PDB file of C-alpha atoms in Angstrom:
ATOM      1  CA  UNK A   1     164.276  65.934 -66.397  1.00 96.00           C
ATOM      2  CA  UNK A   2     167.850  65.957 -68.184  1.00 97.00           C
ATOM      3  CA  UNK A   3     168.202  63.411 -70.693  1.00 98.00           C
ATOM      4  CA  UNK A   4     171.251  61.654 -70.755  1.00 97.00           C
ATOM      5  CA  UNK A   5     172.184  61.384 -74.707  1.00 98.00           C
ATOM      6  CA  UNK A   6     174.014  57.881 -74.815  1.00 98.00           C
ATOM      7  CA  UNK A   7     170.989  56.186 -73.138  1.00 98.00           C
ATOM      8  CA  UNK A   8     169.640  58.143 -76.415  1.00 98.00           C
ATOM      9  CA  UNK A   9     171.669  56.620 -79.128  1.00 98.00           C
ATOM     10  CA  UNK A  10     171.437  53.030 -77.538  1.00 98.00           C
ATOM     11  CA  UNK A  11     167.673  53.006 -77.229  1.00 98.00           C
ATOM     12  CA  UNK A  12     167.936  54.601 -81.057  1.00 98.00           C
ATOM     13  CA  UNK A  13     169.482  51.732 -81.972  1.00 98.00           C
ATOM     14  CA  UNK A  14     167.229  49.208 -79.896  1.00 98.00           C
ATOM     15  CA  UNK A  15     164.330  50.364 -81.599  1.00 98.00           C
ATOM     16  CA  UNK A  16     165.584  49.905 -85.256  1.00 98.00           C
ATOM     17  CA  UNK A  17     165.976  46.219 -84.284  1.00 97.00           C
ATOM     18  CA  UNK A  18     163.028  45.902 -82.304  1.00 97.00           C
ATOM     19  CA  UNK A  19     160.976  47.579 -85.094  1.00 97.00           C
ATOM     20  CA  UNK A  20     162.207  45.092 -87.795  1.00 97.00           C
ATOM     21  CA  UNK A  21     162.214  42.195 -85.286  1.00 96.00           C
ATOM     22  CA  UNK A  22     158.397  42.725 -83.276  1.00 95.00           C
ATOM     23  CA  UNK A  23     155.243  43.185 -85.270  1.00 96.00           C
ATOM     24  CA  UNK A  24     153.198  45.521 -82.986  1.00 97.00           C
ATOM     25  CA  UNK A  25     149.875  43.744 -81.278  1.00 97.00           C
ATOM     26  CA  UNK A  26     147.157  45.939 -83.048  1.00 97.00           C
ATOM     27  CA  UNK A  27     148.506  45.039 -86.256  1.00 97.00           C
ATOM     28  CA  UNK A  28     148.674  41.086 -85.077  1.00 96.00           C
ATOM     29  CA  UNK A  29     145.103  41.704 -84.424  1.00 96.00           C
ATOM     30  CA  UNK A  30     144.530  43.259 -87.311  1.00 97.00           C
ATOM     31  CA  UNK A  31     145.758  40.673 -89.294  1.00 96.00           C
ATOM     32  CA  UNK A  32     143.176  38.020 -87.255  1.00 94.00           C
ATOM     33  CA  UNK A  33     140.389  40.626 -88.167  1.00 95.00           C
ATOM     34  CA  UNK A  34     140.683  40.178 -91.889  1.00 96.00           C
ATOM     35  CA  UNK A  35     141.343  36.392 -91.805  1.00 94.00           C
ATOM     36  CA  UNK A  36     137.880  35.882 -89.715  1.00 94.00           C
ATOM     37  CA  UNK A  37     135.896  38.259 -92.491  1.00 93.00           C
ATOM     38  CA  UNK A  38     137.800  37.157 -95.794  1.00 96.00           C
ATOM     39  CA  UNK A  39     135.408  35.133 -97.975  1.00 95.00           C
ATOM     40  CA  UNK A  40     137.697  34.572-101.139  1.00 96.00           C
ATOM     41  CA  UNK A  41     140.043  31.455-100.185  1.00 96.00           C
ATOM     42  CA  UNK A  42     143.477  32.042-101.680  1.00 96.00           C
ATOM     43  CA  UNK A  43     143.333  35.538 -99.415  1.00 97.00           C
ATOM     44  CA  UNK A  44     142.849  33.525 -97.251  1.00 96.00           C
ATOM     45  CA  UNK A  45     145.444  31.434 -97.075  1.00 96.00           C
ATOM     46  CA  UNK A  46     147.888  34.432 -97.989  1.00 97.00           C
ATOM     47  CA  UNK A  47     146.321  36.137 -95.002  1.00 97.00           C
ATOM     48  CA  UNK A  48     147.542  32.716 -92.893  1.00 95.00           C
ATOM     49  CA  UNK A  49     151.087  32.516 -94.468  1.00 95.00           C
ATOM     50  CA  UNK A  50     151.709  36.405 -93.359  1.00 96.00           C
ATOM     51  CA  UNK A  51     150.539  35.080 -89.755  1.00 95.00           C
ATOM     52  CA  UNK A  52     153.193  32.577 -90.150  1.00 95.00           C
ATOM     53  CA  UNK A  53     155.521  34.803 -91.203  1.00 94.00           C
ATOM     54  CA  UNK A  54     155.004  36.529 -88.374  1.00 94.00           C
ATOM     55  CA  UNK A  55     155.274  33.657 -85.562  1.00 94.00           C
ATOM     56  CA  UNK A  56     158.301  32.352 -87.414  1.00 95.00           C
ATOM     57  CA  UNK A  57     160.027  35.520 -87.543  1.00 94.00           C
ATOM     58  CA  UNK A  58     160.003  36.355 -84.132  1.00 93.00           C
ATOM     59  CA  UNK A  59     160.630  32.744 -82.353  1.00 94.00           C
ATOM     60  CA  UNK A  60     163.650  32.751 -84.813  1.00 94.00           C
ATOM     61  CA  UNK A  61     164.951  36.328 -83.649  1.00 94.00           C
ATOM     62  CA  UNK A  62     164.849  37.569 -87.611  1.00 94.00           C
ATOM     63  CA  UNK A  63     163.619  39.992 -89.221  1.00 95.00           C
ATOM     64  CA  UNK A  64     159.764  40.304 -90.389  1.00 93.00           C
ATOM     65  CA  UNK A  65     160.843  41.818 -94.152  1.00 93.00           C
ATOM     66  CA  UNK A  66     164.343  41.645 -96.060  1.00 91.00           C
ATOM     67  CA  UNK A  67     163.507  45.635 -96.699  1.00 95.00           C
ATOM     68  CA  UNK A  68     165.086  47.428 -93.637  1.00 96.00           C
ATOM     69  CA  UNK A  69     163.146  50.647 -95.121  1.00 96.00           C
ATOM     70  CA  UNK A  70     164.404  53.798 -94.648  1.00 97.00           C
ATOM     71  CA  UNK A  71     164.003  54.863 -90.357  1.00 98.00           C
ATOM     72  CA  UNK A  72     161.917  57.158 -89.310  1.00 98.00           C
ATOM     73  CA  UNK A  73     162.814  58.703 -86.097  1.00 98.00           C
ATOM     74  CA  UNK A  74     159.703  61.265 -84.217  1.00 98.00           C
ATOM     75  CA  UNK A  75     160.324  62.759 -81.193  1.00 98.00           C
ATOM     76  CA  UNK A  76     158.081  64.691 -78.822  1.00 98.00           C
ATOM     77  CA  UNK A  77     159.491  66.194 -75.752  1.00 98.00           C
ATOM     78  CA  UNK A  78     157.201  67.177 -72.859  1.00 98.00           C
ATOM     79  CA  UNK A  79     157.285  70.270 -70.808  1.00 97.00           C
ATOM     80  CA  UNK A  80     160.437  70.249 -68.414  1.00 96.00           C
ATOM     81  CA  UNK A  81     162.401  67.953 -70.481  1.00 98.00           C
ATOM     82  CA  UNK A  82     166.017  69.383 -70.939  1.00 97.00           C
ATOM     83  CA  UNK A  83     167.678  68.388 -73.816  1.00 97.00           C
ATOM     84  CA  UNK A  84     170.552  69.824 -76.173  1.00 97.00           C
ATOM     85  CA  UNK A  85     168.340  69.284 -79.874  1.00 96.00           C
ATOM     86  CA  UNK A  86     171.243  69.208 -82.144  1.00 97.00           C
ATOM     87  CA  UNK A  87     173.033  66.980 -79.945  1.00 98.00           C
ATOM     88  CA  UNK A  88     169.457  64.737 -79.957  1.00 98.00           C
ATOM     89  CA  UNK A  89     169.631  64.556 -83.528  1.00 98.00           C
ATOM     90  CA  UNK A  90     173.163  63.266 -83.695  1.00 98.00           C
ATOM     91  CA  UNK A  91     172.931  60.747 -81.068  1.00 98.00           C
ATOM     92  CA  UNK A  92     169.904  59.323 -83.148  1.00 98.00           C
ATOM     93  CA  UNK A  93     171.868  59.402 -86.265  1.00 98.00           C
ATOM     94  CA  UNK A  94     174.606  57.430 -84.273  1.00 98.00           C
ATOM     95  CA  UNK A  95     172.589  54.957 -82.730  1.00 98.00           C
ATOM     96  CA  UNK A  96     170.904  54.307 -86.198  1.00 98.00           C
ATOM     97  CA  UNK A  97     174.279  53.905 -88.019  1.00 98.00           C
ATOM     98  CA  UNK A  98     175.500  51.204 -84.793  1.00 98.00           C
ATOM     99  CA  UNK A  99     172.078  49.308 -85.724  1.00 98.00           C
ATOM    100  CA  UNK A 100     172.899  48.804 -89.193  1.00 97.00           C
ATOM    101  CA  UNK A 101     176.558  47.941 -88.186  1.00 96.00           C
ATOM    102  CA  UNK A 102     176.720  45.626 -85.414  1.00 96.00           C
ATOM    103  CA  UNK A 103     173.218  43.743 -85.420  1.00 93.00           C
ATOM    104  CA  UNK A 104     173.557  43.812 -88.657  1.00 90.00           C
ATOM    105  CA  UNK A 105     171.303  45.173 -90.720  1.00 94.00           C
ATOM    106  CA  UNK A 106     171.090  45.227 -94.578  1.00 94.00           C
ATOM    107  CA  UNK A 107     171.381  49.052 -95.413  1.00 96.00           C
ATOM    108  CA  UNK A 108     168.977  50.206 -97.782  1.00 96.00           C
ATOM    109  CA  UNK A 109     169.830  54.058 -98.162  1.00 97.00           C
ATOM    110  CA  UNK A 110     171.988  55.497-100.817  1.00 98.00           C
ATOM    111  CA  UNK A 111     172.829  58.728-102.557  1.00 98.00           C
ATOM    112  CA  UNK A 112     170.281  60.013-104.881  1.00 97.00           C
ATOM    113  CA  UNK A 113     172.616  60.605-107.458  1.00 98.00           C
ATOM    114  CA  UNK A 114     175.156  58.219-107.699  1.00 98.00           C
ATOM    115  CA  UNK A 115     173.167  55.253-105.680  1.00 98.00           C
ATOM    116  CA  UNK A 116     176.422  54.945-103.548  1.00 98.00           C
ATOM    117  CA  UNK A 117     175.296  52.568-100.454  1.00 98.00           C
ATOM    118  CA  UNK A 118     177.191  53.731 -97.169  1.00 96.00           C
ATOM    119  CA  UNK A 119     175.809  50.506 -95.059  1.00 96.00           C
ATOM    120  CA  UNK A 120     174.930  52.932 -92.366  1.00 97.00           C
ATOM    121  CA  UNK A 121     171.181  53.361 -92.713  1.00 97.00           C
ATOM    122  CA  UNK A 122     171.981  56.638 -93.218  1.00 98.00           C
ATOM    123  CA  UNK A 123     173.130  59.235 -95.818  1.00 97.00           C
ATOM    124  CA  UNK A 124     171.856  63.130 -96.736  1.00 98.00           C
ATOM    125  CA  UNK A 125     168.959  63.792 -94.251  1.00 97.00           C
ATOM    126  CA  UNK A 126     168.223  60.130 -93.597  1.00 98.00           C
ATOM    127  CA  UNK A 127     167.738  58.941 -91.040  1.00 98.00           C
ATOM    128  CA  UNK A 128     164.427  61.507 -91.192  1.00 98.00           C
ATOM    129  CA  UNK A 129     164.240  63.142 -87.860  1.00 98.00           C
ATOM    130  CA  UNK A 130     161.533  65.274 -86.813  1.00 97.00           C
ATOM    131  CA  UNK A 131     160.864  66.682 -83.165  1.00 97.00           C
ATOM    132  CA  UNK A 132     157.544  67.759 -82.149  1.00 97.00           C
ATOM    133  CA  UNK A 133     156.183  69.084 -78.245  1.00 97.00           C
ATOM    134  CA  UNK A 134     153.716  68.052 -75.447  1.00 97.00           C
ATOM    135  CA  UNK A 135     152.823  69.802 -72.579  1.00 97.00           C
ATOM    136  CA  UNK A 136     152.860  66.862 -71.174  1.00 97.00           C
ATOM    137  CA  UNK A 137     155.667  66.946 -68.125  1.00 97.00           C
ATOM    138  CA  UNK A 138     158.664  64.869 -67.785  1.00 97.00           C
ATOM    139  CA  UNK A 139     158.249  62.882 -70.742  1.00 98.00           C
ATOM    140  CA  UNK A 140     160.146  62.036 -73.715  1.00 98.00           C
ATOM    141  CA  UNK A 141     158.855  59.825 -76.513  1.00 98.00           C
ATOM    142  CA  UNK A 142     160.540  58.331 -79.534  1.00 98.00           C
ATOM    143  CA  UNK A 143     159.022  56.603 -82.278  1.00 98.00           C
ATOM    144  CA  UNK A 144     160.672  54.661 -85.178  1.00 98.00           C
ATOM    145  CA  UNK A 145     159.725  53.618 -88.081  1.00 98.00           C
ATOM    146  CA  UNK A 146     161.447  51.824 -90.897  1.00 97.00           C
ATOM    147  CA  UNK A 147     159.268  52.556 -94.114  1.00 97.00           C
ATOM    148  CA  UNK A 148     159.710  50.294 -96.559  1.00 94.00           C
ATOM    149  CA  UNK A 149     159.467  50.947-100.450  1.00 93.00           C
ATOM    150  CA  UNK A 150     157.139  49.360-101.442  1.00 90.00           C
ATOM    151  CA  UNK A 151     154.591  51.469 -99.078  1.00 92.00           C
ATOM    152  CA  UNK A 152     156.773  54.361 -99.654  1.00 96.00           C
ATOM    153  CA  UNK A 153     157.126  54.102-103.487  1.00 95.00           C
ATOM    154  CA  UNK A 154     153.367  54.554-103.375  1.00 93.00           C
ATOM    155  CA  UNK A 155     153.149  58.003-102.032  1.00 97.00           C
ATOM    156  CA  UNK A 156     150.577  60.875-103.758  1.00 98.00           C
ATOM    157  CA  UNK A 157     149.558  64.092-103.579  1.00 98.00           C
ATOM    158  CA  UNK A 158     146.757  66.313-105.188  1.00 98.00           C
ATOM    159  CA  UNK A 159     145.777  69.759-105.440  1.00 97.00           C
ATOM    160  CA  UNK A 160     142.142  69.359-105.483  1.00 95.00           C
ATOM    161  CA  UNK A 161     139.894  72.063-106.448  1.00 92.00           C
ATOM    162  CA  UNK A 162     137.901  73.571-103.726  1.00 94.00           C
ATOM    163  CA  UNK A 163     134.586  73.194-105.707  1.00 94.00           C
ATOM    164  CA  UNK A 164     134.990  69.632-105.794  1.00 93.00           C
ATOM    165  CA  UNK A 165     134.604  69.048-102.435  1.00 93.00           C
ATOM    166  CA  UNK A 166     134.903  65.796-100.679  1.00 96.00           C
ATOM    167  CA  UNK A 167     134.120  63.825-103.858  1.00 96.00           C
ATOM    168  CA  UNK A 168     137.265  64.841-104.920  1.00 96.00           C
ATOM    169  CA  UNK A 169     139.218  63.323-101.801  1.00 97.00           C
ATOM    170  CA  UNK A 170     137.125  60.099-102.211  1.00 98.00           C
ATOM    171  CA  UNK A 171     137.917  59.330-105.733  1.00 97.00           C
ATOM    172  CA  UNK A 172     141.583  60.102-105.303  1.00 98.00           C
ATOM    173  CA  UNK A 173     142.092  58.151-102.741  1.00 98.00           C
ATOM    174  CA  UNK A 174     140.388  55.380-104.121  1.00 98.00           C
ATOM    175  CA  UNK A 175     142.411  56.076-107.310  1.00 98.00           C
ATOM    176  CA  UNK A 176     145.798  56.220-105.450  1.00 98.00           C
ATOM    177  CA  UNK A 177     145.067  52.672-104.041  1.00 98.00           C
ATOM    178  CA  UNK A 178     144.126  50.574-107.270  1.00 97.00           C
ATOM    179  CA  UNK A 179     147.261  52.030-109.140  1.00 97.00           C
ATOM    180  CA  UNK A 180     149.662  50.785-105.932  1.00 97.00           C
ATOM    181  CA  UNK A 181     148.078  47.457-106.360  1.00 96.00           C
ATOM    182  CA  UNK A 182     150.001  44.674-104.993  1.00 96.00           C
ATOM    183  CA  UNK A 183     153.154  46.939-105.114  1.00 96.00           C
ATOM    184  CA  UNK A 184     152.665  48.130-101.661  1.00 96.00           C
ATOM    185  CA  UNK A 185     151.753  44.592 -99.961  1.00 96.00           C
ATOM    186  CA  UNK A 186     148.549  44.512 -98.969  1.00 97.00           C
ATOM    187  CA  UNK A 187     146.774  44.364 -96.818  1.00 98.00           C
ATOM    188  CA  UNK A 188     147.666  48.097 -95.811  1.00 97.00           C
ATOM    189  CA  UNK A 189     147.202  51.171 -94.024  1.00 98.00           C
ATOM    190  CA  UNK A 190     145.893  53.679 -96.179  1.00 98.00           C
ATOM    191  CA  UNK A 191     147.084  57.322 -94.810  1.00 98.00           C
ATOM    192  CA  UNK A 192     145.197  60.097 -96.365  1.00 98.00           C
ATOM    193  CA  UNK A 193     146.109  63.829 -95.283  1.00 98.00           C
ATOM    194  CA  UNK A 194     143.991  66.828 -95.983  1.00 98.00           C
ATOM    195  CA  UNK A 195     144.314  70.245 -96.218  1.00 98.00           C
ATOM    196  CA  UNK A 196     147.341  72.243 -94.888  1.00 98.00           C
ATOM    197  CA  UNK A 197     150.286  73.242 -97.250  1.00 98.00           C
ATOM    198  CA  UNK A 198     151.849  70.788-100.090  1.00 97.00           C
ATOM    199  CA  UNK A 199     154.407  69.350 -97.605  1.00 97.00           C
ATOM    200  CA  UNK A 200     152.353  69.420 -94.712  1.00 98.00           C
ATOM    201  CA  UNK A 201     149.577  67.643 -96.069  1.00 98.00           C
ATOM    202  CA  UNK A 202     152.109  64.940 -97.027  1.00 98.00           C
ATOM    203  CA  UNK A 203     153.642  64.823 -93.382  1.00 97.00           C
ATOM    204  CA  UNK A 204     149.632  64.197 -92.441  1.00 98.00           C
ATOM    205  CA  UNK A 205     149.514  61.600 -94.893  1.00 98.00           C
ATOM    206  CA  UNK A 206     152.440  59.691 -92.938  1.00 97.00           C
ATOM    207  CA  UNK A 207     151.585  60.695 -89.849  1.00 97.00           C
ATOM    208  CA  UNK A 208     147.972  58.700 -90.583  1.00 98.00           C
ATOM    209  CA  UNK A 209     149.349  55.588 -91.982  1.00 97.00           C
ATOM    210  CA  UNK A 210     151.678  54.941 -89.510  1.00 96.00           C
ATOM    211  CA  UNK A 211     149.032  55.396 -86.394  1.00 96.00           C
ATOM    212  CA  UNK A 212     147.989  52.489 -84.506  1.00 97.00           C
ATOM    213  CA  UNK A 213     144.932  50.569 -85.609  1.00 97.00           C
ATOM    214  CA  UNK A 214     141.909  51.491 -83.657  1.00 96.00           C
ATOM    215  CA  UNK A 215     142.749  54.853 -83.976  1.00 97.00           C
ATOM    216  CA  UNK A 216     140.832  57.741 -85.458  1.00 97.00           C
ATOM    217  CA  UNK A 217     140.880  61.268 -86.875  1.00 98.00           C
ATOM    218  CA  UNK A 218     140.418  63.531 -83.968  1.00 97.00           C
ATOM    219  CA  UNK A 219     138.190  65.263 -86.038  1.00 98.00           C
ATOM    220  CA  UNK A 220     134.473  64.226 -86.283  1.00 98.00           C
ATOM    221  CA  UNK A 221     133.820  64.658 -89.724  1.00 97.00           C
ATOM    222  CA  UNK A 222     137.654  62.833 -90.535  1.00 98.00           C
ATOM    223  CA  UNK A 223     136.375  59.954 -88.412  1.00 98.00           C
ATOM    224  CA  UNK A 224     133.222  59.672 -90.718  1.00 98.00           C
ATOM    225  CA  UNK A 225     134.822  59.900 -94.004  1.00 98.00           C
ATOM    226  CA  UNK A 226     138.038  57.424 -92.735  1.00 98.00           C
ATOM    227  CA  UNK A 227     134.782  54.644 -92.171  1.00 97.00           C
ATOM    228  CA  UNK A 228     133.384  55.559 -95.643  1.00 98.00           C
ATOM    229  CA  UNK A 229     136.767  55.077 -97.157  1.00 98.00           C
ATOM    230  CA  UNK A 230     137.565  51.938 -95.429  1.00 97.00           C
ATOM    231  CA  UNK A 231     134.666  50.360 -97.055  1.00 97.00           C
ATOM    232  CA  UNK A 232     135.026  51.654 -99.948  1.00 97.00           C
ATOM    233  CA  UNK A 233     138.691  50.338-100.332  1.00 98.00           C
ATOM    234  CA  UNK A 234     138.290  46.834 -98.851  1.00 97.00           C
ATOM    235  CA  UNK A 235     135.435  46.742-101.733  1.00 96.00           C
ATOM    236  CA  UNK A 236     137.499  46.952-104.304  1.00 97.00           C
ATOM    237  CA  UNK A 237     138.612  43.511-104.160  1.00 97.00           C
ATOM    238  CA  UNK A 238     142.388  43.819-105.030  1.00 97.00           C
ATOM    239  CA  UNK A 239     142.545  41.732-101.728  1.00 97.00           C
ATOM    240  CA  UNK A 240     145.876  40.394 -99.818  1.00 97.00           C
ATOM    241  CA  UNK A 241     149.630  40.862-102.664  1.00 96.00           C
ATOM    242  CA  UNK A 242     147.001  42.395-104.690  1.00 96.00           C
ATOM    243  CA  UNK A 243     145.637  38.919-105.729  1.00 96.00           C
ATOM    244  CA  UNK A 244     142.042  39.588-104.794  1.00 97.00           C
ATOM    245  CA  UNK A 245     139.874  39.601-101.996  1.00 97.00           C
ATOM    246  CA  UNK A 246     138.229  41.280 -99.518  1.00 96.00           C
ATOM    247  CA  UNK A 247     140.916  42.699 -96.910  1.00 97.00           C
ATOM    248  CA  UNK A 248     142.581  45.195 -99.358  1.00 98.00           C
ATOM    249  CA  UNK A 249     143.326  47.484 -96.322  1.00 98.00           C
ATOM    250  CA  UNK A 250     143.464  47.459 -92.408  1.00 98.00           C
ATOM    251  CA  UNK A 251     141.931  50.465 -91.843  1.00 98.00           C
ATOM    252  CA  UNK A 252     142.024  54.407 -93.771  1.00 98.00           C
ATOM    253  CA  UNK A 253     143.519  56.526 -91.541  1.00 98.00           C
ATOM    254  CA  UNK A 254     143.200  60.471 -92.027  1.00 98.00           C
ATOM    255  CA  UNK A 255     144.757  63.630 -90.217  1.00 98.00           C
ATOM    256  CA  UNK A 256     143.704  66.844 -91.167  1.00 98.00           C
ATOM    257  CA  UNK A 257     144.802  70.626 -91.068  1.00 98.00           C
ATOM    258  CA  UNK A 258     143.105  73.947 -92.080  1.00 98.00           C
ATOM    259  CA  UNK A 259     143.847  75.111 -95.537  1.00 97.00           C
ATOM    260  CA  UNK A 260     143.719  78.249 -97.631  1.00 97.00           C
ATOM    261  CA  UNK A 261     140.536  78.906 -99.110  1.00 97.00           C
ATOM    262  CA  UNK A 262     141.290  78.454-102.750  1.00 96.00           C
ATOM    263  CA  UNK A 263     143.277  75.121-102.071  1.00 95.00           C
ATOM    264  CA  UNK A 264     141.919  71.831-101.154  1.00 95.00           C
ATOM    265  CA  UNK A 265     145.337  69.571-100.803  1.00 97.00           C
ATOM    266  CA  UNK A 266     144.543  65.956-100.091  1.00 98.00           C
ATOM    267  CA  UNK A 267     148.093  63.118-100.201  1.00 98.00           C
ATOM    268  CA  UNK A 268     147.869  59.904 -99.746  1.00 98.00           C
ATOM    269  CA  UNK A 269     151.014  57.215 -98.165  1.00 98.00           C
ATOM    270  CA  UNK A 270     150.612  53.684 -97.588  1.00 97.00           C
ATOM    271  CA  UNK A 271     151.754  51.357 -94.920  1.00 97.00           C
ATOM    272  CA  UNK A 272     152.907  47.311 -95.881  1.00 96.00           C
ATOM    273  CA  UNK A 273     150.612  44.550 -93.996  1.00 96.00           C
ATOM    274  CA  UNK A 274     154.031  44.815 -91.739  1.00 95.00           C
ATOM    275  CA  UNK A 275     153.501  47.564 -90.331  1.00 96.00           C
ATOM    276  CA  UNK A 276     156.081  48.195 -88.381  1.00 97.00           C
ATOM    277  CA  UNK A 277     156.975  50.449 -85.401  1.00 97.00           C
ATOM    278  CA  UNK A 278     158.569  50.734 -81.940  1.00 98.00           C
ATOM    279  CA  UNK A 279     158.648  53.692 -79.296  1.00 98.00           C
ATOM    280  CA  UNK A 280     160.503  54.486 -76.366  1.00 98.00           C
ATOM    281  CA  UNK A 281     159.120  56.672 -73.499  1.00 98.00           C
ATOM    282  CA  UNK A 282     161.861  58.583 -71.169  1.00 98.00           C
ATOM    283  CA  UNK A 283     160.615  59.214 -67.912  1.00 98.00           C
ATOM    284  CA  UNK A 284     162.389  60.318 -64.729  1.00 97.00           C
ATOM    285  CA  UNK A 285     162.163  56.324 -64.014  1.00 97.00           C
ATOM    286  CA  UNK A 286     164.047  55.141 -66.949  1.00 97.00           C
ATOM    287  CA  UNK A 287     163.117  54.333 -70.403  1.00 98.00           C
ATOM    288  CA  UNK A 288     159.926  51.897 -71.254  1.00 98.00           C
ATOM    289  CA  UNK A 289     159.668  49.881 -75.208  1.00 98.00           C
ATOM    290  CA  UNK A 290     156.708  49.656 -76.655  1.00 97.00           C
ATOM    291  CA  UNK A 291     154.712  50.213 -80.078  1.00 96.00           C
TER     292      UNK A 291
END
């Protein structure tokens, strides 16, 4: 299967708008979840005014959050899939930039250094592109995501000490999500990712907190701590904007990789209560939206 590189850039720009526009269903449910088990009643009527946001947004054709994040583009290309990956990359970029500029969009990316704003969505390295491979044949899949700050801003990583053990992963991540707060709009998806390298474990981190809800780590002893976590965190009671309450998080999410023996890295990222996403599947049929 050859993929044809403008249907590429226009469905990179349909999903940045379709992202920011649909709230995906498990996170709708989601949302229902914590509203049936909250006992503290201001959560939950902030639980029912982010419903509302939602149902508003979306018979009004706007946008779920002001913050148009910074987009996240992951691709995974099957077995038999021919496609020029430089040439993928730049079609992305392209389709990103037409988002921001004909929909439009409010650009939130600027330099580092001198904070000028482009009002393309994009700048040095943004939008973040990474490409990944399936043996799976004659499919392409993209998924965006357009991470906002105030998820983003709370972002952490640890070198842990061996010796401590998983103790050490608990408490941090516990740790990680009372100093976010209300700063990352709750309720969230905690991400945690363990082991690996430094920047690896980070990329786990993201990876987890931006999986669907109902999910879970592939790996049998992940899947047991990511239920001790979760009820751990929604214990805490910093509850819905941080204002207490029960539903302090969706869900914990972890994705693990092996790790040197003398190193026990364990980060931690953070998805809003939008949590939003949209994917595109290329198949010799055509290409399918979705979340």
């Amino acid at each position: 299967m050859k993929i044809d590189l403008k249907i590429v850039e226009e469905t990179a720009k349909e999903l940045y708008i379709r992202a920011l526009k649909i709230l995906p269903p498990d996170i709708k449910s989601g949302l229902s979840e914590l509203v049936k088990h909250e006992t503290a009643p201001s959560a939950k009527n902030i639980l029912a005014t982010m419903v509302t946001n939602i149902s508003v947004a979306e018979a009004q054709d706007n946008l779920l959050c002001q913050d148009t994040g910074v987009p996240i583009y992951k691709i995974t290309i099957g077995s038999g899939v021919e496609v020029d990956g430089y040439a993928l990359k730049q079609a992305i970029r392209t389709g990103c930039e037409r988002a921001t500029r004909e929909h439009p969009l409010r650009s939130s990316v600027v330099h580092p250094l001198t904070r000028k704003n482009e009002h393309t969505s994009c700048g040095i390295e943004i939008p973040a592109i990474s490409i990944d491979f399936s043996p799976t044949p004659n499919v392409m899949t993209i998924l965006m995501i357009p991470k906002g700050s105030g998820s983003e801003n709370n972002s952490f990583l640890k070198m842990a000490i061996p010796a401590e053990g998983i103790d050490a992963i608990k408490k941090f991540t516990v740790d990680c999500v009372l100093a976010a707060g209300g700063k990352t709009c709750p309720p969230t998806i905690v991400g945690v990712g363990i082991g690996g390298t430094s920047e690896l474990c980070v990329a786990l981190a993201k990876r987890a907190s931006t999986r669907a809800l109902g999910t879970h780590c592939a790996d049998p002893a992940g899947a047991e701590l990511e239920q001790q976590l979760s009820a751990a965190i929604n214990g805490l009671g910093v509850g819905p904007q941080g204002l207490g309450g029960d539903s302090t998080a969706f869900a914990v999410h972890i994705e693990l990789a092996a790790t040197h023996i003398t190193m026990n890295p364990v980060a931690v990222n953070m998805q809003c209560h939008s949590a939003r996403r949209a994917t595109a599947t290329f198949t010799p049929a055509g290409v399918a939206f979705g979340f």
